[in-house]
Amino acid sequence: MRKLNLFIGALAALFIISCEGPQGPPGFDGFDGADGFDGIDGVDGADGINILGQVVDIEGTFTLDNDYSIFYEFPQSIEVFETDVVLVYMLWDVTEDSNGESVDIWRLMPQTRILDQGLLQYNYDYTFLDVNIFLESDFDLATLQAGDTDNQVFRIAVLPAESTTGKLDTSNINSVMAHLGVTEEQVQKVTLQ
C-alpha cells in the first residue's frame, strides 16, 4: 500500500508540474544595467560598440574605357559577409529645404531613365568583396550626355543579415541609415578615378 501511495503521489506531482496555463501579459522592459566590473583594477568597463553596418559614398564616371561601369572594391575597413545585403542608391537630384539648405534626393537602384535615344538603366551587382555599378541600354551608350555619365554619386549601404529582420523601408536611405545608426557625418566619401 505504501508503494501504491508513493506511485500515485509521484504521478500526481508529475501531472501538476506538466500542466501549463495560458501565457500572461508581457512584462515591462528593464533598465540598462551598469557596465561590467573587470575585477582587476576595480573599474567598470565601457559599453561595447555594436557595428550594425557601413555606409560609403562613391563618385565615378562611366566611360567606354571602363565599359560603362564603376567598380568599387570594399576596403579592409568595411567588413562584408556573404550573408550581408548590399544596397546601392543613386544621387538623383539636390533640392533645398525651407531654410535654403541643400537636401540630397537618393533613389534605390536599379533606376531606369527614358531618353530620346531609348531606355537607360543604372544597375548594380555585388559580392562580399566588391560592388559593380553599370549602365544598360537599348542604344549605343557612346551617345549619352555628360550629365548621365560624369561624376555620378552612389551611396552603398551594407546591411548585416541579422539586422534585416523586421520591416525596414529599404527604398528610403534615411530609414536605412537610421536603422544602422549611421549619421551623414559618418559616411565615408570616395572618388574613383
Coordinates of N, CA and C in Angstrom, one line a residue:
M1 N 0.8 -1.2 0.0 CA 0.0 0.0 0.0 C 0.9 1.3 0.0
R2 N 2.0 1.2 0.7 CA 2.9 2.3 0.8 C 3.4 2.6 -0.6
K3 N 3.8 1.6 -1.4 CA 4.3 1.8 -2.7 C 3.3 2.4 -3.6
L4 N 2.0 1.9 -3.5 CA 1.0 2.5 -4.3 C 0.7 4.0 -4.0
N5 N 0.8 4.4 -2.7 CA 0.6 5.8 -2.4 C 1.8 6.6 -2.9
L6 N 3.0 6.1 -2.9 CA 4.2 6.7 -3.4 C 4.0 6.9 -4.9
F7 N 3.6 5.9 -5.6 CA 3.4 5.9 -7.0 C 2.3 6.9 -7.4
I8 N 1.2 6.9 -6.7 CA 0.1 7.9 -7.0 C 0.6 9.3 -6.7
G9 N 1.3 9.5 -5.7 CA 1.8 10.8 -5.3 C 2.8 11.3 -6.4
A10 N 3.7 10.4 -6.9 CA 4.6 10.8 -7.9 C 3.9 11.1 -9.2
L11 N 2.9 10.3 -9.5 CA 2.1 10.6 -10.7 C 1.3 11.9 -10.6
A12 N 0.8 12.2 -9.5 CA 0.1 13.5 -9.3 C 1.0 14.7 -9.4
A13 N 2.2 14.5 -8.8 CA 3.2 15.6 -8.9 C 3.7 15.8 -10.3
L14 N 3.9 14.8 -11.1 CA 4.2 14.9 -12.5 C 3.1 15.5 -13.3
F15 N 1.9 15.2 -13.0 CA 0.7 15.8 -13.7 C 0.7 17.3 -13.4
I16 N 0.8 17.7 -12.1 CA 0.7 19.1 -11.8 C 1.9 19.9 -12.4
I17 N 3.1 19.3 -12.4 CA 4.3 20.0 -12.9 C 4.1 20.2 -14.4
S18 N 3.5 19.2 -15.1 CA 3.5 19.3 -16.6 C 2.3 20.1 -17.1
C19 N 1.4 20.6 -16.2 CA 0.3 21.4 -16.6 C 0.8 22.8 -16.9
E20 N 0.3 23.4 -18.0 CA 0.7 24.8 -18.3 C -0.6 25.6 -18.7
G21 N -0.7 26.7 -18.1 CA -1.9 27.6 -18.4 C -1.6 28.6 -19.5
P22 N -2.5 29.5 -19.7 CA -2.3 30.5 -20.8 C -1.2 31.4 -20.4
Q23 N -0.5 31.9 -21.4 CA 0.6 32.9 -21.2 C 0.0 34.2 -20.7
G24 N 0.7 34.7 -19.7 CA 0.3 36.0 -19.2 C 0.8 37.2 -20.0
P25 N 0.4 38.4 -19.6 CA 0.8 39.6 -20.4 C 2.3 39.7 -20.3
P26 N 3.0 40.4 -21.3 CA 4.4 40.6 -21.3 C 4.8 41.6 -20.2
G27 N 5.9 41.4 -19.6 CA 6.4 42.3 -18.5 C 7.0 43.5 -19.1
F28 N 7.4 44.5 -18.2 CA 7.9 45.7 -18.6 C 9.4 45.5 -19.0
D29 N 9.9 46.4 -19.9 CA 11.3 46.4 -20.2 C 12.1 46.8 -19.0
G30 N 13.2 46.2 -18.7 CA 14.1 46.6 -17.6 C 15.0 47.7 -17.9
F31 N 15.7 48.2 -17.0 CA 16.7 49.3 -17.2 C 18.0 48.7 -17.6
D32 N 18.8 49.6 -18.4 CA 20.1 49.2 -18.8 C 21.0 49.1 -17.6
G33 N 21.6 48.0 -17.4 CA 22.4 47.7 -16.2 C 23.7 48.5 -16.3
A34 N 24.5 48.5 -15.2 CA 25.8 49.1 -15.2 C 26.8 48.4 -16.0
D35 N 27.8 49.1 -16.4 CA 28.9 48.4 -17.2 C 29.5 47.3 -16.3
G36 N 30.1 46.3 -17.0 CA 30.6 45.2 -16.3 C 31.9 45.5 -15.4
F37 N 32.0 44.9 -14.3 CA 33.2 45.1 -13.4 C 34.3 44.2 -13.9
D38 N 35.5 44.8 -14.2 CA 36.5 43.9 -14.8 C 37.2 43.1 -13.7
G39 N 37.1 43.4 -12.4 CA 37.6 42.6 -11.4 C 39.1 42.7 -11.2
I40 N 39.8 43.5 -12.0 CA 41.2 43.6 -11.9 C 41.6 44.9 -11.2
D41 N 41.2 46.0 -11.7 CA 41.6 47.3 -11.1 C 40.4 48.0 -10.4
G42 N 39.3 47.3 -10.4 CA 38.1 47.9 -9.7 C 37.3 48.9 -10.5
V43 N 37.6 49.0 -11.8 CA 36.9 50.0 -12.7 C 35.9 49.3 -13.6
D44 N 34.8 49.9 -13.7 CA 33.8 49.4 -14.6 C 34.3 49.5 -16.0
G45 N 34.0 48.5 -16.9 CA 34.4 48.5 -18.3 C 33.4 49.4 -19.1
A46 N 33.8 49.8 -20.2 CA 33.0 50.6 -21.1 C 32.0 49.7 -21.9
D47 N 30.9 50.3 -22.3 CA 30.0 49.6 -23.1 C 30.6 49.2 -24.4
G48 N 30.3 48.1 -25.0 CA 30.9 47.7 -26.3 C 30.2 48.4 -27.4
I49 N 30.9 48.5 -28.6 CA 30.3 49.1 -29.7 C 29.7 48.0 -30.6
N50 N 28.5 48.2 -31.0 CA 27.8 47.2 -31.9 C 27.7 47.8 -33.3
I51 N 28.6 47.4 -34.2 CA 28.6 47.9 -35.5 C 27.6 47.1 -36.3
L52 N 26.5 47.8 -36.7 CA 25.5 47.1 -37.4 C 25.7 47.2 -38.9
G53 N 26.4 48.1 -39.5 CA 26.6 48.2 -40.9 C 27.4 49.4 -41.3
Q54 N 27.7 49.5 -42.5 CA 28.6 50.6 -43.0 C 27.8 51.3 -44.2
V55 N 28.2 52.5 -44.4 CA 27.6 53.3 -45.5 C 28.8 54.1 -46.1
V56 N 28.9 54.1 -47.4 CA 30.0 54.8 -48.1 C 29.5 55.4 -49.4
D57 N 29.9 56.6 -49.7 CA 29.6 57.3 -50.9 C 30.7 57.1 -51.9
I58 N 30.4 56.8 -53.1 CA 31.5 56.7 -54.2 C 31.1 57.6 -55.3
E59 N 32.1 58.2 -55.9 CA 31.8 59.1 -57.1 C 32.7 58.6 -58.2
G60 N 32.1 58.4 -59.4 CA 32.9 58.0 -60.6 C 32.2 58.4 -61.9
T61 N 32.9 58.1 -62.9 CA 32.4 58.4 -64.3 C 32.3 57.2 -65.1
F62 N 31.2 57.0 -65.8 CA 31.0 55.9 -66.8 C 31.6 56.3 -68.1
T63 N 32.6 55.5 -68.6 CA 33.2 55.8 -69.9 C 33.3 54.5 -70.7
L64 N 33.7 54.7 -72.0 CA 33.9 53.5 -72.8 C 35.1 52.7 -72.3
D65 N 36.1 53.4 -71.8 CA 37.3 52.7 -71.2 C 37.0 51.8 -70.1
N66 N 36.0 52.2 -69.2 CA 35.7 51.3 -68.1 C 34.4 50.5 -68.4
D67 N 34.1 50.4 -69.7 CA 32.9 49.6 -70.2 C 31.6 50.0 -69.5
Y68 N 31.6 51.4 -69.3 CA 30.4 52.0 -68.7 C 30.0 51.3 -67.3
S69 N 31.1 51.1 -66.5 CA 30.8 50.5 -65.2 C 31.8 51.2 -64.2
I70 N 31.3 51.3 -63.0 CA 32.1 51.8 -61.9 C 32.3 50.6 -60.9
F71 N 33.6 50.2 -60.7 CA 33.9 49.1 -59.8 C 34.4 49.6 -58.5
Y72 N 33.9 49.1 -57.4 CA 34.3 49.5 -56.1 C 34.6 48.3 -55.3
E73 N 35.9 48.1 -54.9 CA 36.3 47.0 -54.0 C 36.2 47.5 -52.5
F74 N 35.6 46.7 -51.7 CA 35.5 47.1 -50.3 C 36.8 47.1 -49.6
P75 N 37.2 48.2 -49.0 CA 38.5 48.2 -48.2 C 38.4 47.3 -47.0
Q76 N 39.5 47.1 -46.4 CA 39.5 46.3 -45.1 C 38.8 46.9 -44.0
S77 N 38.6 48.2 -44.1 CA 37.8 48.9 -43.0 C 36.3 48.6 -43.1
I78 N 35.9 48.1 -44.2 CA 34.4 47.7 -44.3 C 34.4 46.2 -44.4
E79 N 33.8 45.6 -43.4 CA 33.7 44.2 -43.3 C 32.3 43.7 -43.9
V80 N 32.3 42.9 -44.9 CA 31.1 42.4 -45.5 C 31.2 40.9 -45.5
F81 N 30.1 40.3 -45.1 CA 30.0 38.9 -45.1 C 29.1 38.4 -46.2
E82 N 29.2 37.2 -46.6 CA 28.5 36.6 -47.7 C 27.0 36.7 -47.5
T83 N 26.5 36.7 -46.3 CA 25.1 36.8 -46.0 C 24.6 38.2 -45.9
D84 N 25.4 39.2 -45.9 CA 25.0 40.6 -45.8 C 24.3 41.0 -47.1
V85 N 23.5 42.1 -46.9 CA 22.8 42.6 -48.0 C 23.5 44.0 -48.4
V86 N 23.7 44.2 -49.6 CA 24.3 45.4 -50.1 C 23.3 46.2 -50.9
L87 N 23.0 47.4 -50.5 CA 22.1 48.2 -51.3 C 22.8 49.4 -51.9
V88 N 22.5 49.8 -53.1 CA 23.1 50.9 -53.7 C 22.0 52.0 -54.1
Y89 N 22.3 53.2 -53.7 CA 21.4 54.3 -54.0 C 22.1 55.3 -54.9
M90 N 21.4 55.9 -55.8 CA 21.9 56.9 -56.8 C 21.5 58.3 -56.3
L91 N 22.5 59.2 -56.3 CA 22.1 60.6 -56.0 C 21.4 61.1 -57.3
W92 N 20.1 61.2 -57.1 CA 19.2 61.6 -58.3 C 19.2 63.1 -58.5
D93 N 19.1 63.8 -57.4 CA 18.9 65.3 -57.6 C 19.3 65.9 -56.2
V94 N 19.4 67.2 -56.2 CA 19.6 68.0 -55.0 C 18.6 69.1 -55.0
T95 N 18.0 69.3 -53.9 CA 17.0 70.4 -53.7 C 17.3 71.2 -52.5
E96 N 16.4 72.1 -52.1 CA 16.6 72.9 -50.9 C 15.4 72.8 -50.0
D97 N 15.7 72.8 -48.7 CA 14.6 72.8 -47.7 C 14.2 74.3 -47.5
S98 N 13.3 74.4 -46.5 CA 12.7 75.8 -46.3 C 13.7 76.8 -45.7
N99 N 14.9 76.3 -45.2 CA 15.9 77.1 -44.7 C 17.0 77.4 -45.8
G100 N 16.8 76.9 -47.0 CA 17.8 77.1 -48.0 C 19.0 76.1 -48.0
E101 N 18.9 75.1 -47.1 CA 19.9 74.1 -47.0 C 19.7 73.1 -48.1
S102 N 20.8 72.6 -48.6 CA 20.8 71.5 -49.7 C 20.3 70.2 -49.1
V103 N 19.4 69.5 -49.8 CA 18.9 68.2 -49.4 C 19.1 67.3 -50.6
D104 N 19.8 66.2 -50.4 CA 20.1 65.2 -51.4 C 18.8 64.3 -51.6
I105 N 18.6 64.0 -52.9 CA 17.5 63.1 -53.2 C 18.1 61.8 -53.7
W106 N 17.9 60.7 -52.9 CA 18.5 59.4 -53.3 C 17.4 58.4 -53.8
R107 N 17.8 57.6 -54.8 CA 16.9 56.6 -55.3 C 17.6 55.2 -55.2
L108 N 16.9 54.3 -54.7 CA 17.4 52.9 -54.7 C 17.5 52.3 -56.1
M109 N 18.6 51.7 -56.4 CA 18.8 51.1 -57.7 C 18.3 49.7 -57.8
P110 N 17.9 49.3 -59.0 CA 18.2 49.9 -60.3 C 17.2 51.1 -60.6
Q111 N 17.6 52.0 -61.4 CA 16.8 53.1 -61.9 C 16.9 53.2 -63.4
T112 N 15.7 53.4 -64.0 CA 15.6 53.5 -65.4 C 15.2 54.9 -65.8
R113 N 15.8 55.4 -66.9 CA 15.5 56.7 -67.5 C 15.1 56.5 -68.9
I114 N 14.1 57.3 -69.3 CA 13.6 57.2 -70.7 C 14.2 58.5 -71.4
L115 N 15.1 58.2 -72.3 CA 15.8 59.3 -73.0 C 15.3 59.3 -74.5
D116 N 15.8 60.3 -75.2 CA 15.4 60.4 -76.6 C 16.0 59.2 -77.4
Q117 N 17.2 58.7 -77.0 CA 17.8 57.5 -77.6 C 17.1 56.2 -77.3
G118 N 16.5 56.1 -76.2 CA 15.8 54.9 -75.7 C 15.9 54.8 -74.2
L119 N 15.9 53.5 -73.7 CA 15.9 53.3 -72.3 C 17.3 53.1 -71.7
L120 N 17.6 53.8 -70.6 CA 18.9 53.7 -69.9 C 18.6 53.2 -68.5
Q121 N 19.4 52.2 -68.1 CA 19.2 51.7 -66.7 C 20.5 51.7 -66.0
Y122 N 20.5 52.3 -64.8 CA 21.6 52.2 -63.9 C 21.4 51.0 -63.0
N123 N 22.3 50.1 -63.0 CA 22.1 48.8 -62.2 C 23.4 48.5 -61.5
Y124 N 23.3 47.5 -60.7 CA 24.5 47.0 -60.0 C 24.4 45.5 -59.6
D125 N 25.6 45.0 -59.3 CA 25.6 43.7 -58.7 C 26.8 43.7 -57.7
Y126 N 26.8 42.8 -56.8 CA 27.8 42.8 -55.7 C 28.1 41.4 -55.2
T127 N 29.3 41.3 -54.6 CA 29.7 40.2 -53.8 C 30.1 40.7 -52.5
F128 N 30.6 39.8 -51.6 CA 31.0 40.3 -50.3 C 32.4 41.0 -50.4
L129 N 33.0 41.0 -51.6 CA 34.3 41.7 -51.9 C 34.2 43.0 -52.6
D130 N 33.1 43.2 -53.4 CA 33.0 44.4 -54.2 C 31.6 44.7 -54.7
V131 N 31.5 45.9 -55.3 CA 30.2 46.3 -55.9 C 30.6 46.8 -57.4
N132 N 29.8 46.4 -58.3 CA 29.9 46.8 -59.7 C 28.7 47.5 -60.1
I133 N 28.8 48.8 -60.4 CA 27.6 49.6 -60.9 C 27.8 49.8 -62.4
F134 N 26.8 49.6 -63.2 CA 26.9 49.6 -64.6 C 25.7 50.1 -65.3
L135 N 25.9 50.5 -66.6 CA 24.8 51.1 -67.4 C 24.4 50.0 -68.3
E136 N 23.0 49.9 -68.6 CA 22.5 49.0 -69.5 C 21.5 49.9 -70.4
S137 N 21.5 49.6 -71.7 CA 20.6 50.4 -72.6 C 20.2 49.6 -73.8
D138 N 19.3 50.1 -74.5 CA 18.9 49.5 -75.8 C 19.4 50.4 -77.0
F139 N 20.4 51.2 -76.7 CA 21.0 52.1 -77.7 C 22.5 52.2 -77.4
D140 N 23.3 52.8 -78.3 CA 24.7 53.0 -78.1 C 25.0 53.9 -76.9
L141 N 25.7 53.5 -75.9 CA 26.0 54.3 -74.7 C 26.9 55.5 -75.0
A142 N 27.6 55.4 -76.1 CA 28.5 56.5 -76.5 C 27.7 57.8 -76.8
T143 N 26.4 57.6 -77.1 CA 25.6 58.8 -77.4 C 25.1 59.5 -76.2
L144 N 25.4 59.0 -75.0 CA 24.9 59.7 -73.7 C 25.6 61.0 -73.5
Q145 N 24.8 61.9 -72.9 CA 25.3 63.2 -72.5 C 26.2 63.1 -71.2
A146 N 27.0 64.0 -71.0 CA 27.9 64.0 -69.8 C 27.1 64.0 -68.5
G147 N 26.0 64.6 -68.5 CA 25.1 64.6 -67.3 C 24.7 63.2 -66.8
D148 N 24.6 62.3 -67.8 CA 24.2 60.9 -67.5 C 25.4 60.0 -67.1
T149 N 26.6 60.5 -67.3 CA 27.8 59.6 -67.1 C 28.8 60.2 -66.2
D150 N 29.0 61.5 -66.2 CA 30.2 62.1 -65.5 C 29.9 62.4 -64.0
N151 N 30.8 62.1 -63.2 CA 30.8 62.4 -61.7 C 29.5 62.0 -61.1
Q152 N 29.1 60.8 -61.3 CA 27.9 60.2 -60.7 C 28.2 59.8 -59.3
V153 N 27.3 60.0 -58.3 CA 27.5 59.7 -56.9 C 26.5 58.6 -56.5
F154 N 27.1 57.6 -55.8 CA 26.3 56.5 -55.4 C 26.6 56.2 -53.9
R155 N 25.5 55.9 -53.2 CA 25.7 55.6 -51.7 C 25.5 54.1 -51.6
I156 N 26.5 53.4 -51.0 CA 26.5 52.0 -50.8 C 26.2 51.7 -49.3
A157 N 25.2 50.9 -49.0 CA 24.8 50.6 -47.6 C 25.0 49.1 -47.4
V158 N 25.7 48.7 -46.4 CA 25.9 47.3 -46.1 C 25.1 46.9 -44.9
L159 N 24.1 46.1 -45.1 CA 23.2 45.7 -44.0 C 23.6 44.2 -43.6
P160 N 24.1 44.1 -42.4 CA 24.3 42.7 -41.9 C 23.0 41.9 -41.9
A161 N 23.1 40.6 -42.2 CA 21.9 39.8 -42.4 C 21.1 39.8 -41.1
E162 N 21.7 39.8 -39.9 CA 20.9 39.8 -38.7 C 20.1 41.1 -38.5
S163 N 20.5 42.2 -39.2 CA 19.8 43.4 -38.9 C 18.7 43.7 -40.0
T164 N 18.5 42.8 -40.9 CA 17.5 42.9 -41.9 C 16.2 42.3 -41.6
T165 N 16.1 41.8 -40.3 CA 14.8 41.2 -39.9 C 13.8 42.3 -39.6
G166 N 12.5 42.0 -39.7 CA 11.5 43.0 -39.4 C 11.3 43.9 -40.6
K167 N 10.5 44.9 -40.4 CA 10.1 45.8 -41.5 C 11.0 47.0 -41.6
L168 N 11.7 47.1 -42.7 CA 12.7 48.2 -43.0 C 12.4 48.7 -44.4
D169 N 12.1 50.0 -44.5 CA 11.9 50.6 -45.8 C 13.2 50.8 -46.5
T170 N 13.7 49.8 -47.3 CA 15.0 49.9 -47.9 C 15.0 50.9 -49.1
S171 N 13.8 51.4 -49.5 CA 13.7 52.4 -50.6 C 14.1 53.8 -50.0
N172 N 14.1 53.9 -48.7 CA 14.4 55.2 -48.1 C 15.8 55.2 -47.4
I173 N 16.8 55.8 -48.0 CA 18.1 55.8 -47.5 C 18.2 56.3 -46.0
N174 N 17.3 57.3 -45.7 CA 17.3 57.9 -44.4 C 16.9 56.8 -43.3
S175 N 15.9 56.0 -43.7 CA 15.4 55.0 -42.9 C 16.5 53.9 -42.7
V176 N 17.2 53.6 -43.7 CA 18.3 52.6 -43.6 C 19.4 53.1 -42.8
M177 N 19.8 54.3 -42.9 CA 20.9 54.9 -42.1 C 20.5 55.0 -40.7
A178 N 19.2 55.3 -40.4 CA 18.7 55.4 -39.0 C 18.8 54.0 -38.4
H179 N 18.4 53.0 -39.2 CA 18.4 51.6 -38.7 C 19.8 51.2 -38.4
L180 N 20.7 51.6 -39.2 CA 22.1 51.2 -39.0 C 22.8 52.1 -37.9
G181 N 22.2 53.2 -37.5 CA 22.8 54.1 -36.6 C 24.0 54.9 -37.2
V182 N 23.9 55.2 -38.5 CA 24.9 55.9 -39.2 C 24.4 57.3 -39.5
T183 N 25.2 58.4 -39.1 CA 24.8 59.7 -39.4 C 25.5 60.2 -40.7
E184 N 25.0 61.3 -41.3 CA 25.6 61.8 -42.5 C 27.1 62.1 -42.4
E185 N 27.5 62.6 -41.2 CA 28.9 62.9 -41.0 C 29.8 61.6 -40.9
Q186 N 29.2 60.5 -40.7 CA 30.0 59.2 -40.6 C 30.1 58.5 -42.0
V187 N 29.5 59.1 -43.0 CA 29.6 58.4 -44.3 C 30.9 58.8 -44.9
Q188 N 31.7 57.7 -45.3 CA 32.9 57.9 -45.9 C 32.7 58.3 -47.4
K189 N 33.5 59.2 -47.9 CA 33.4 59.7 -49.3 C 34.6 59.2 -50.0
V190 N 34.4 58.6 -51.2 CA 35.5 58.1 -52.0 C 35.2 58.5 -53.5
T191 N 36.3 59.1 -54.1 CA 36.2 59.4 -55.5 C 37.1 58.5 -56.3
L192 N 36.5 57.8 -57.2 CA 37.2 56.8 -58.0 C 37.7 57.4 -59.3
Q193 N 38.9 57.0 -59.8 CA 39.5 57.5 -61.0 C 39.1 56.6 -62.2

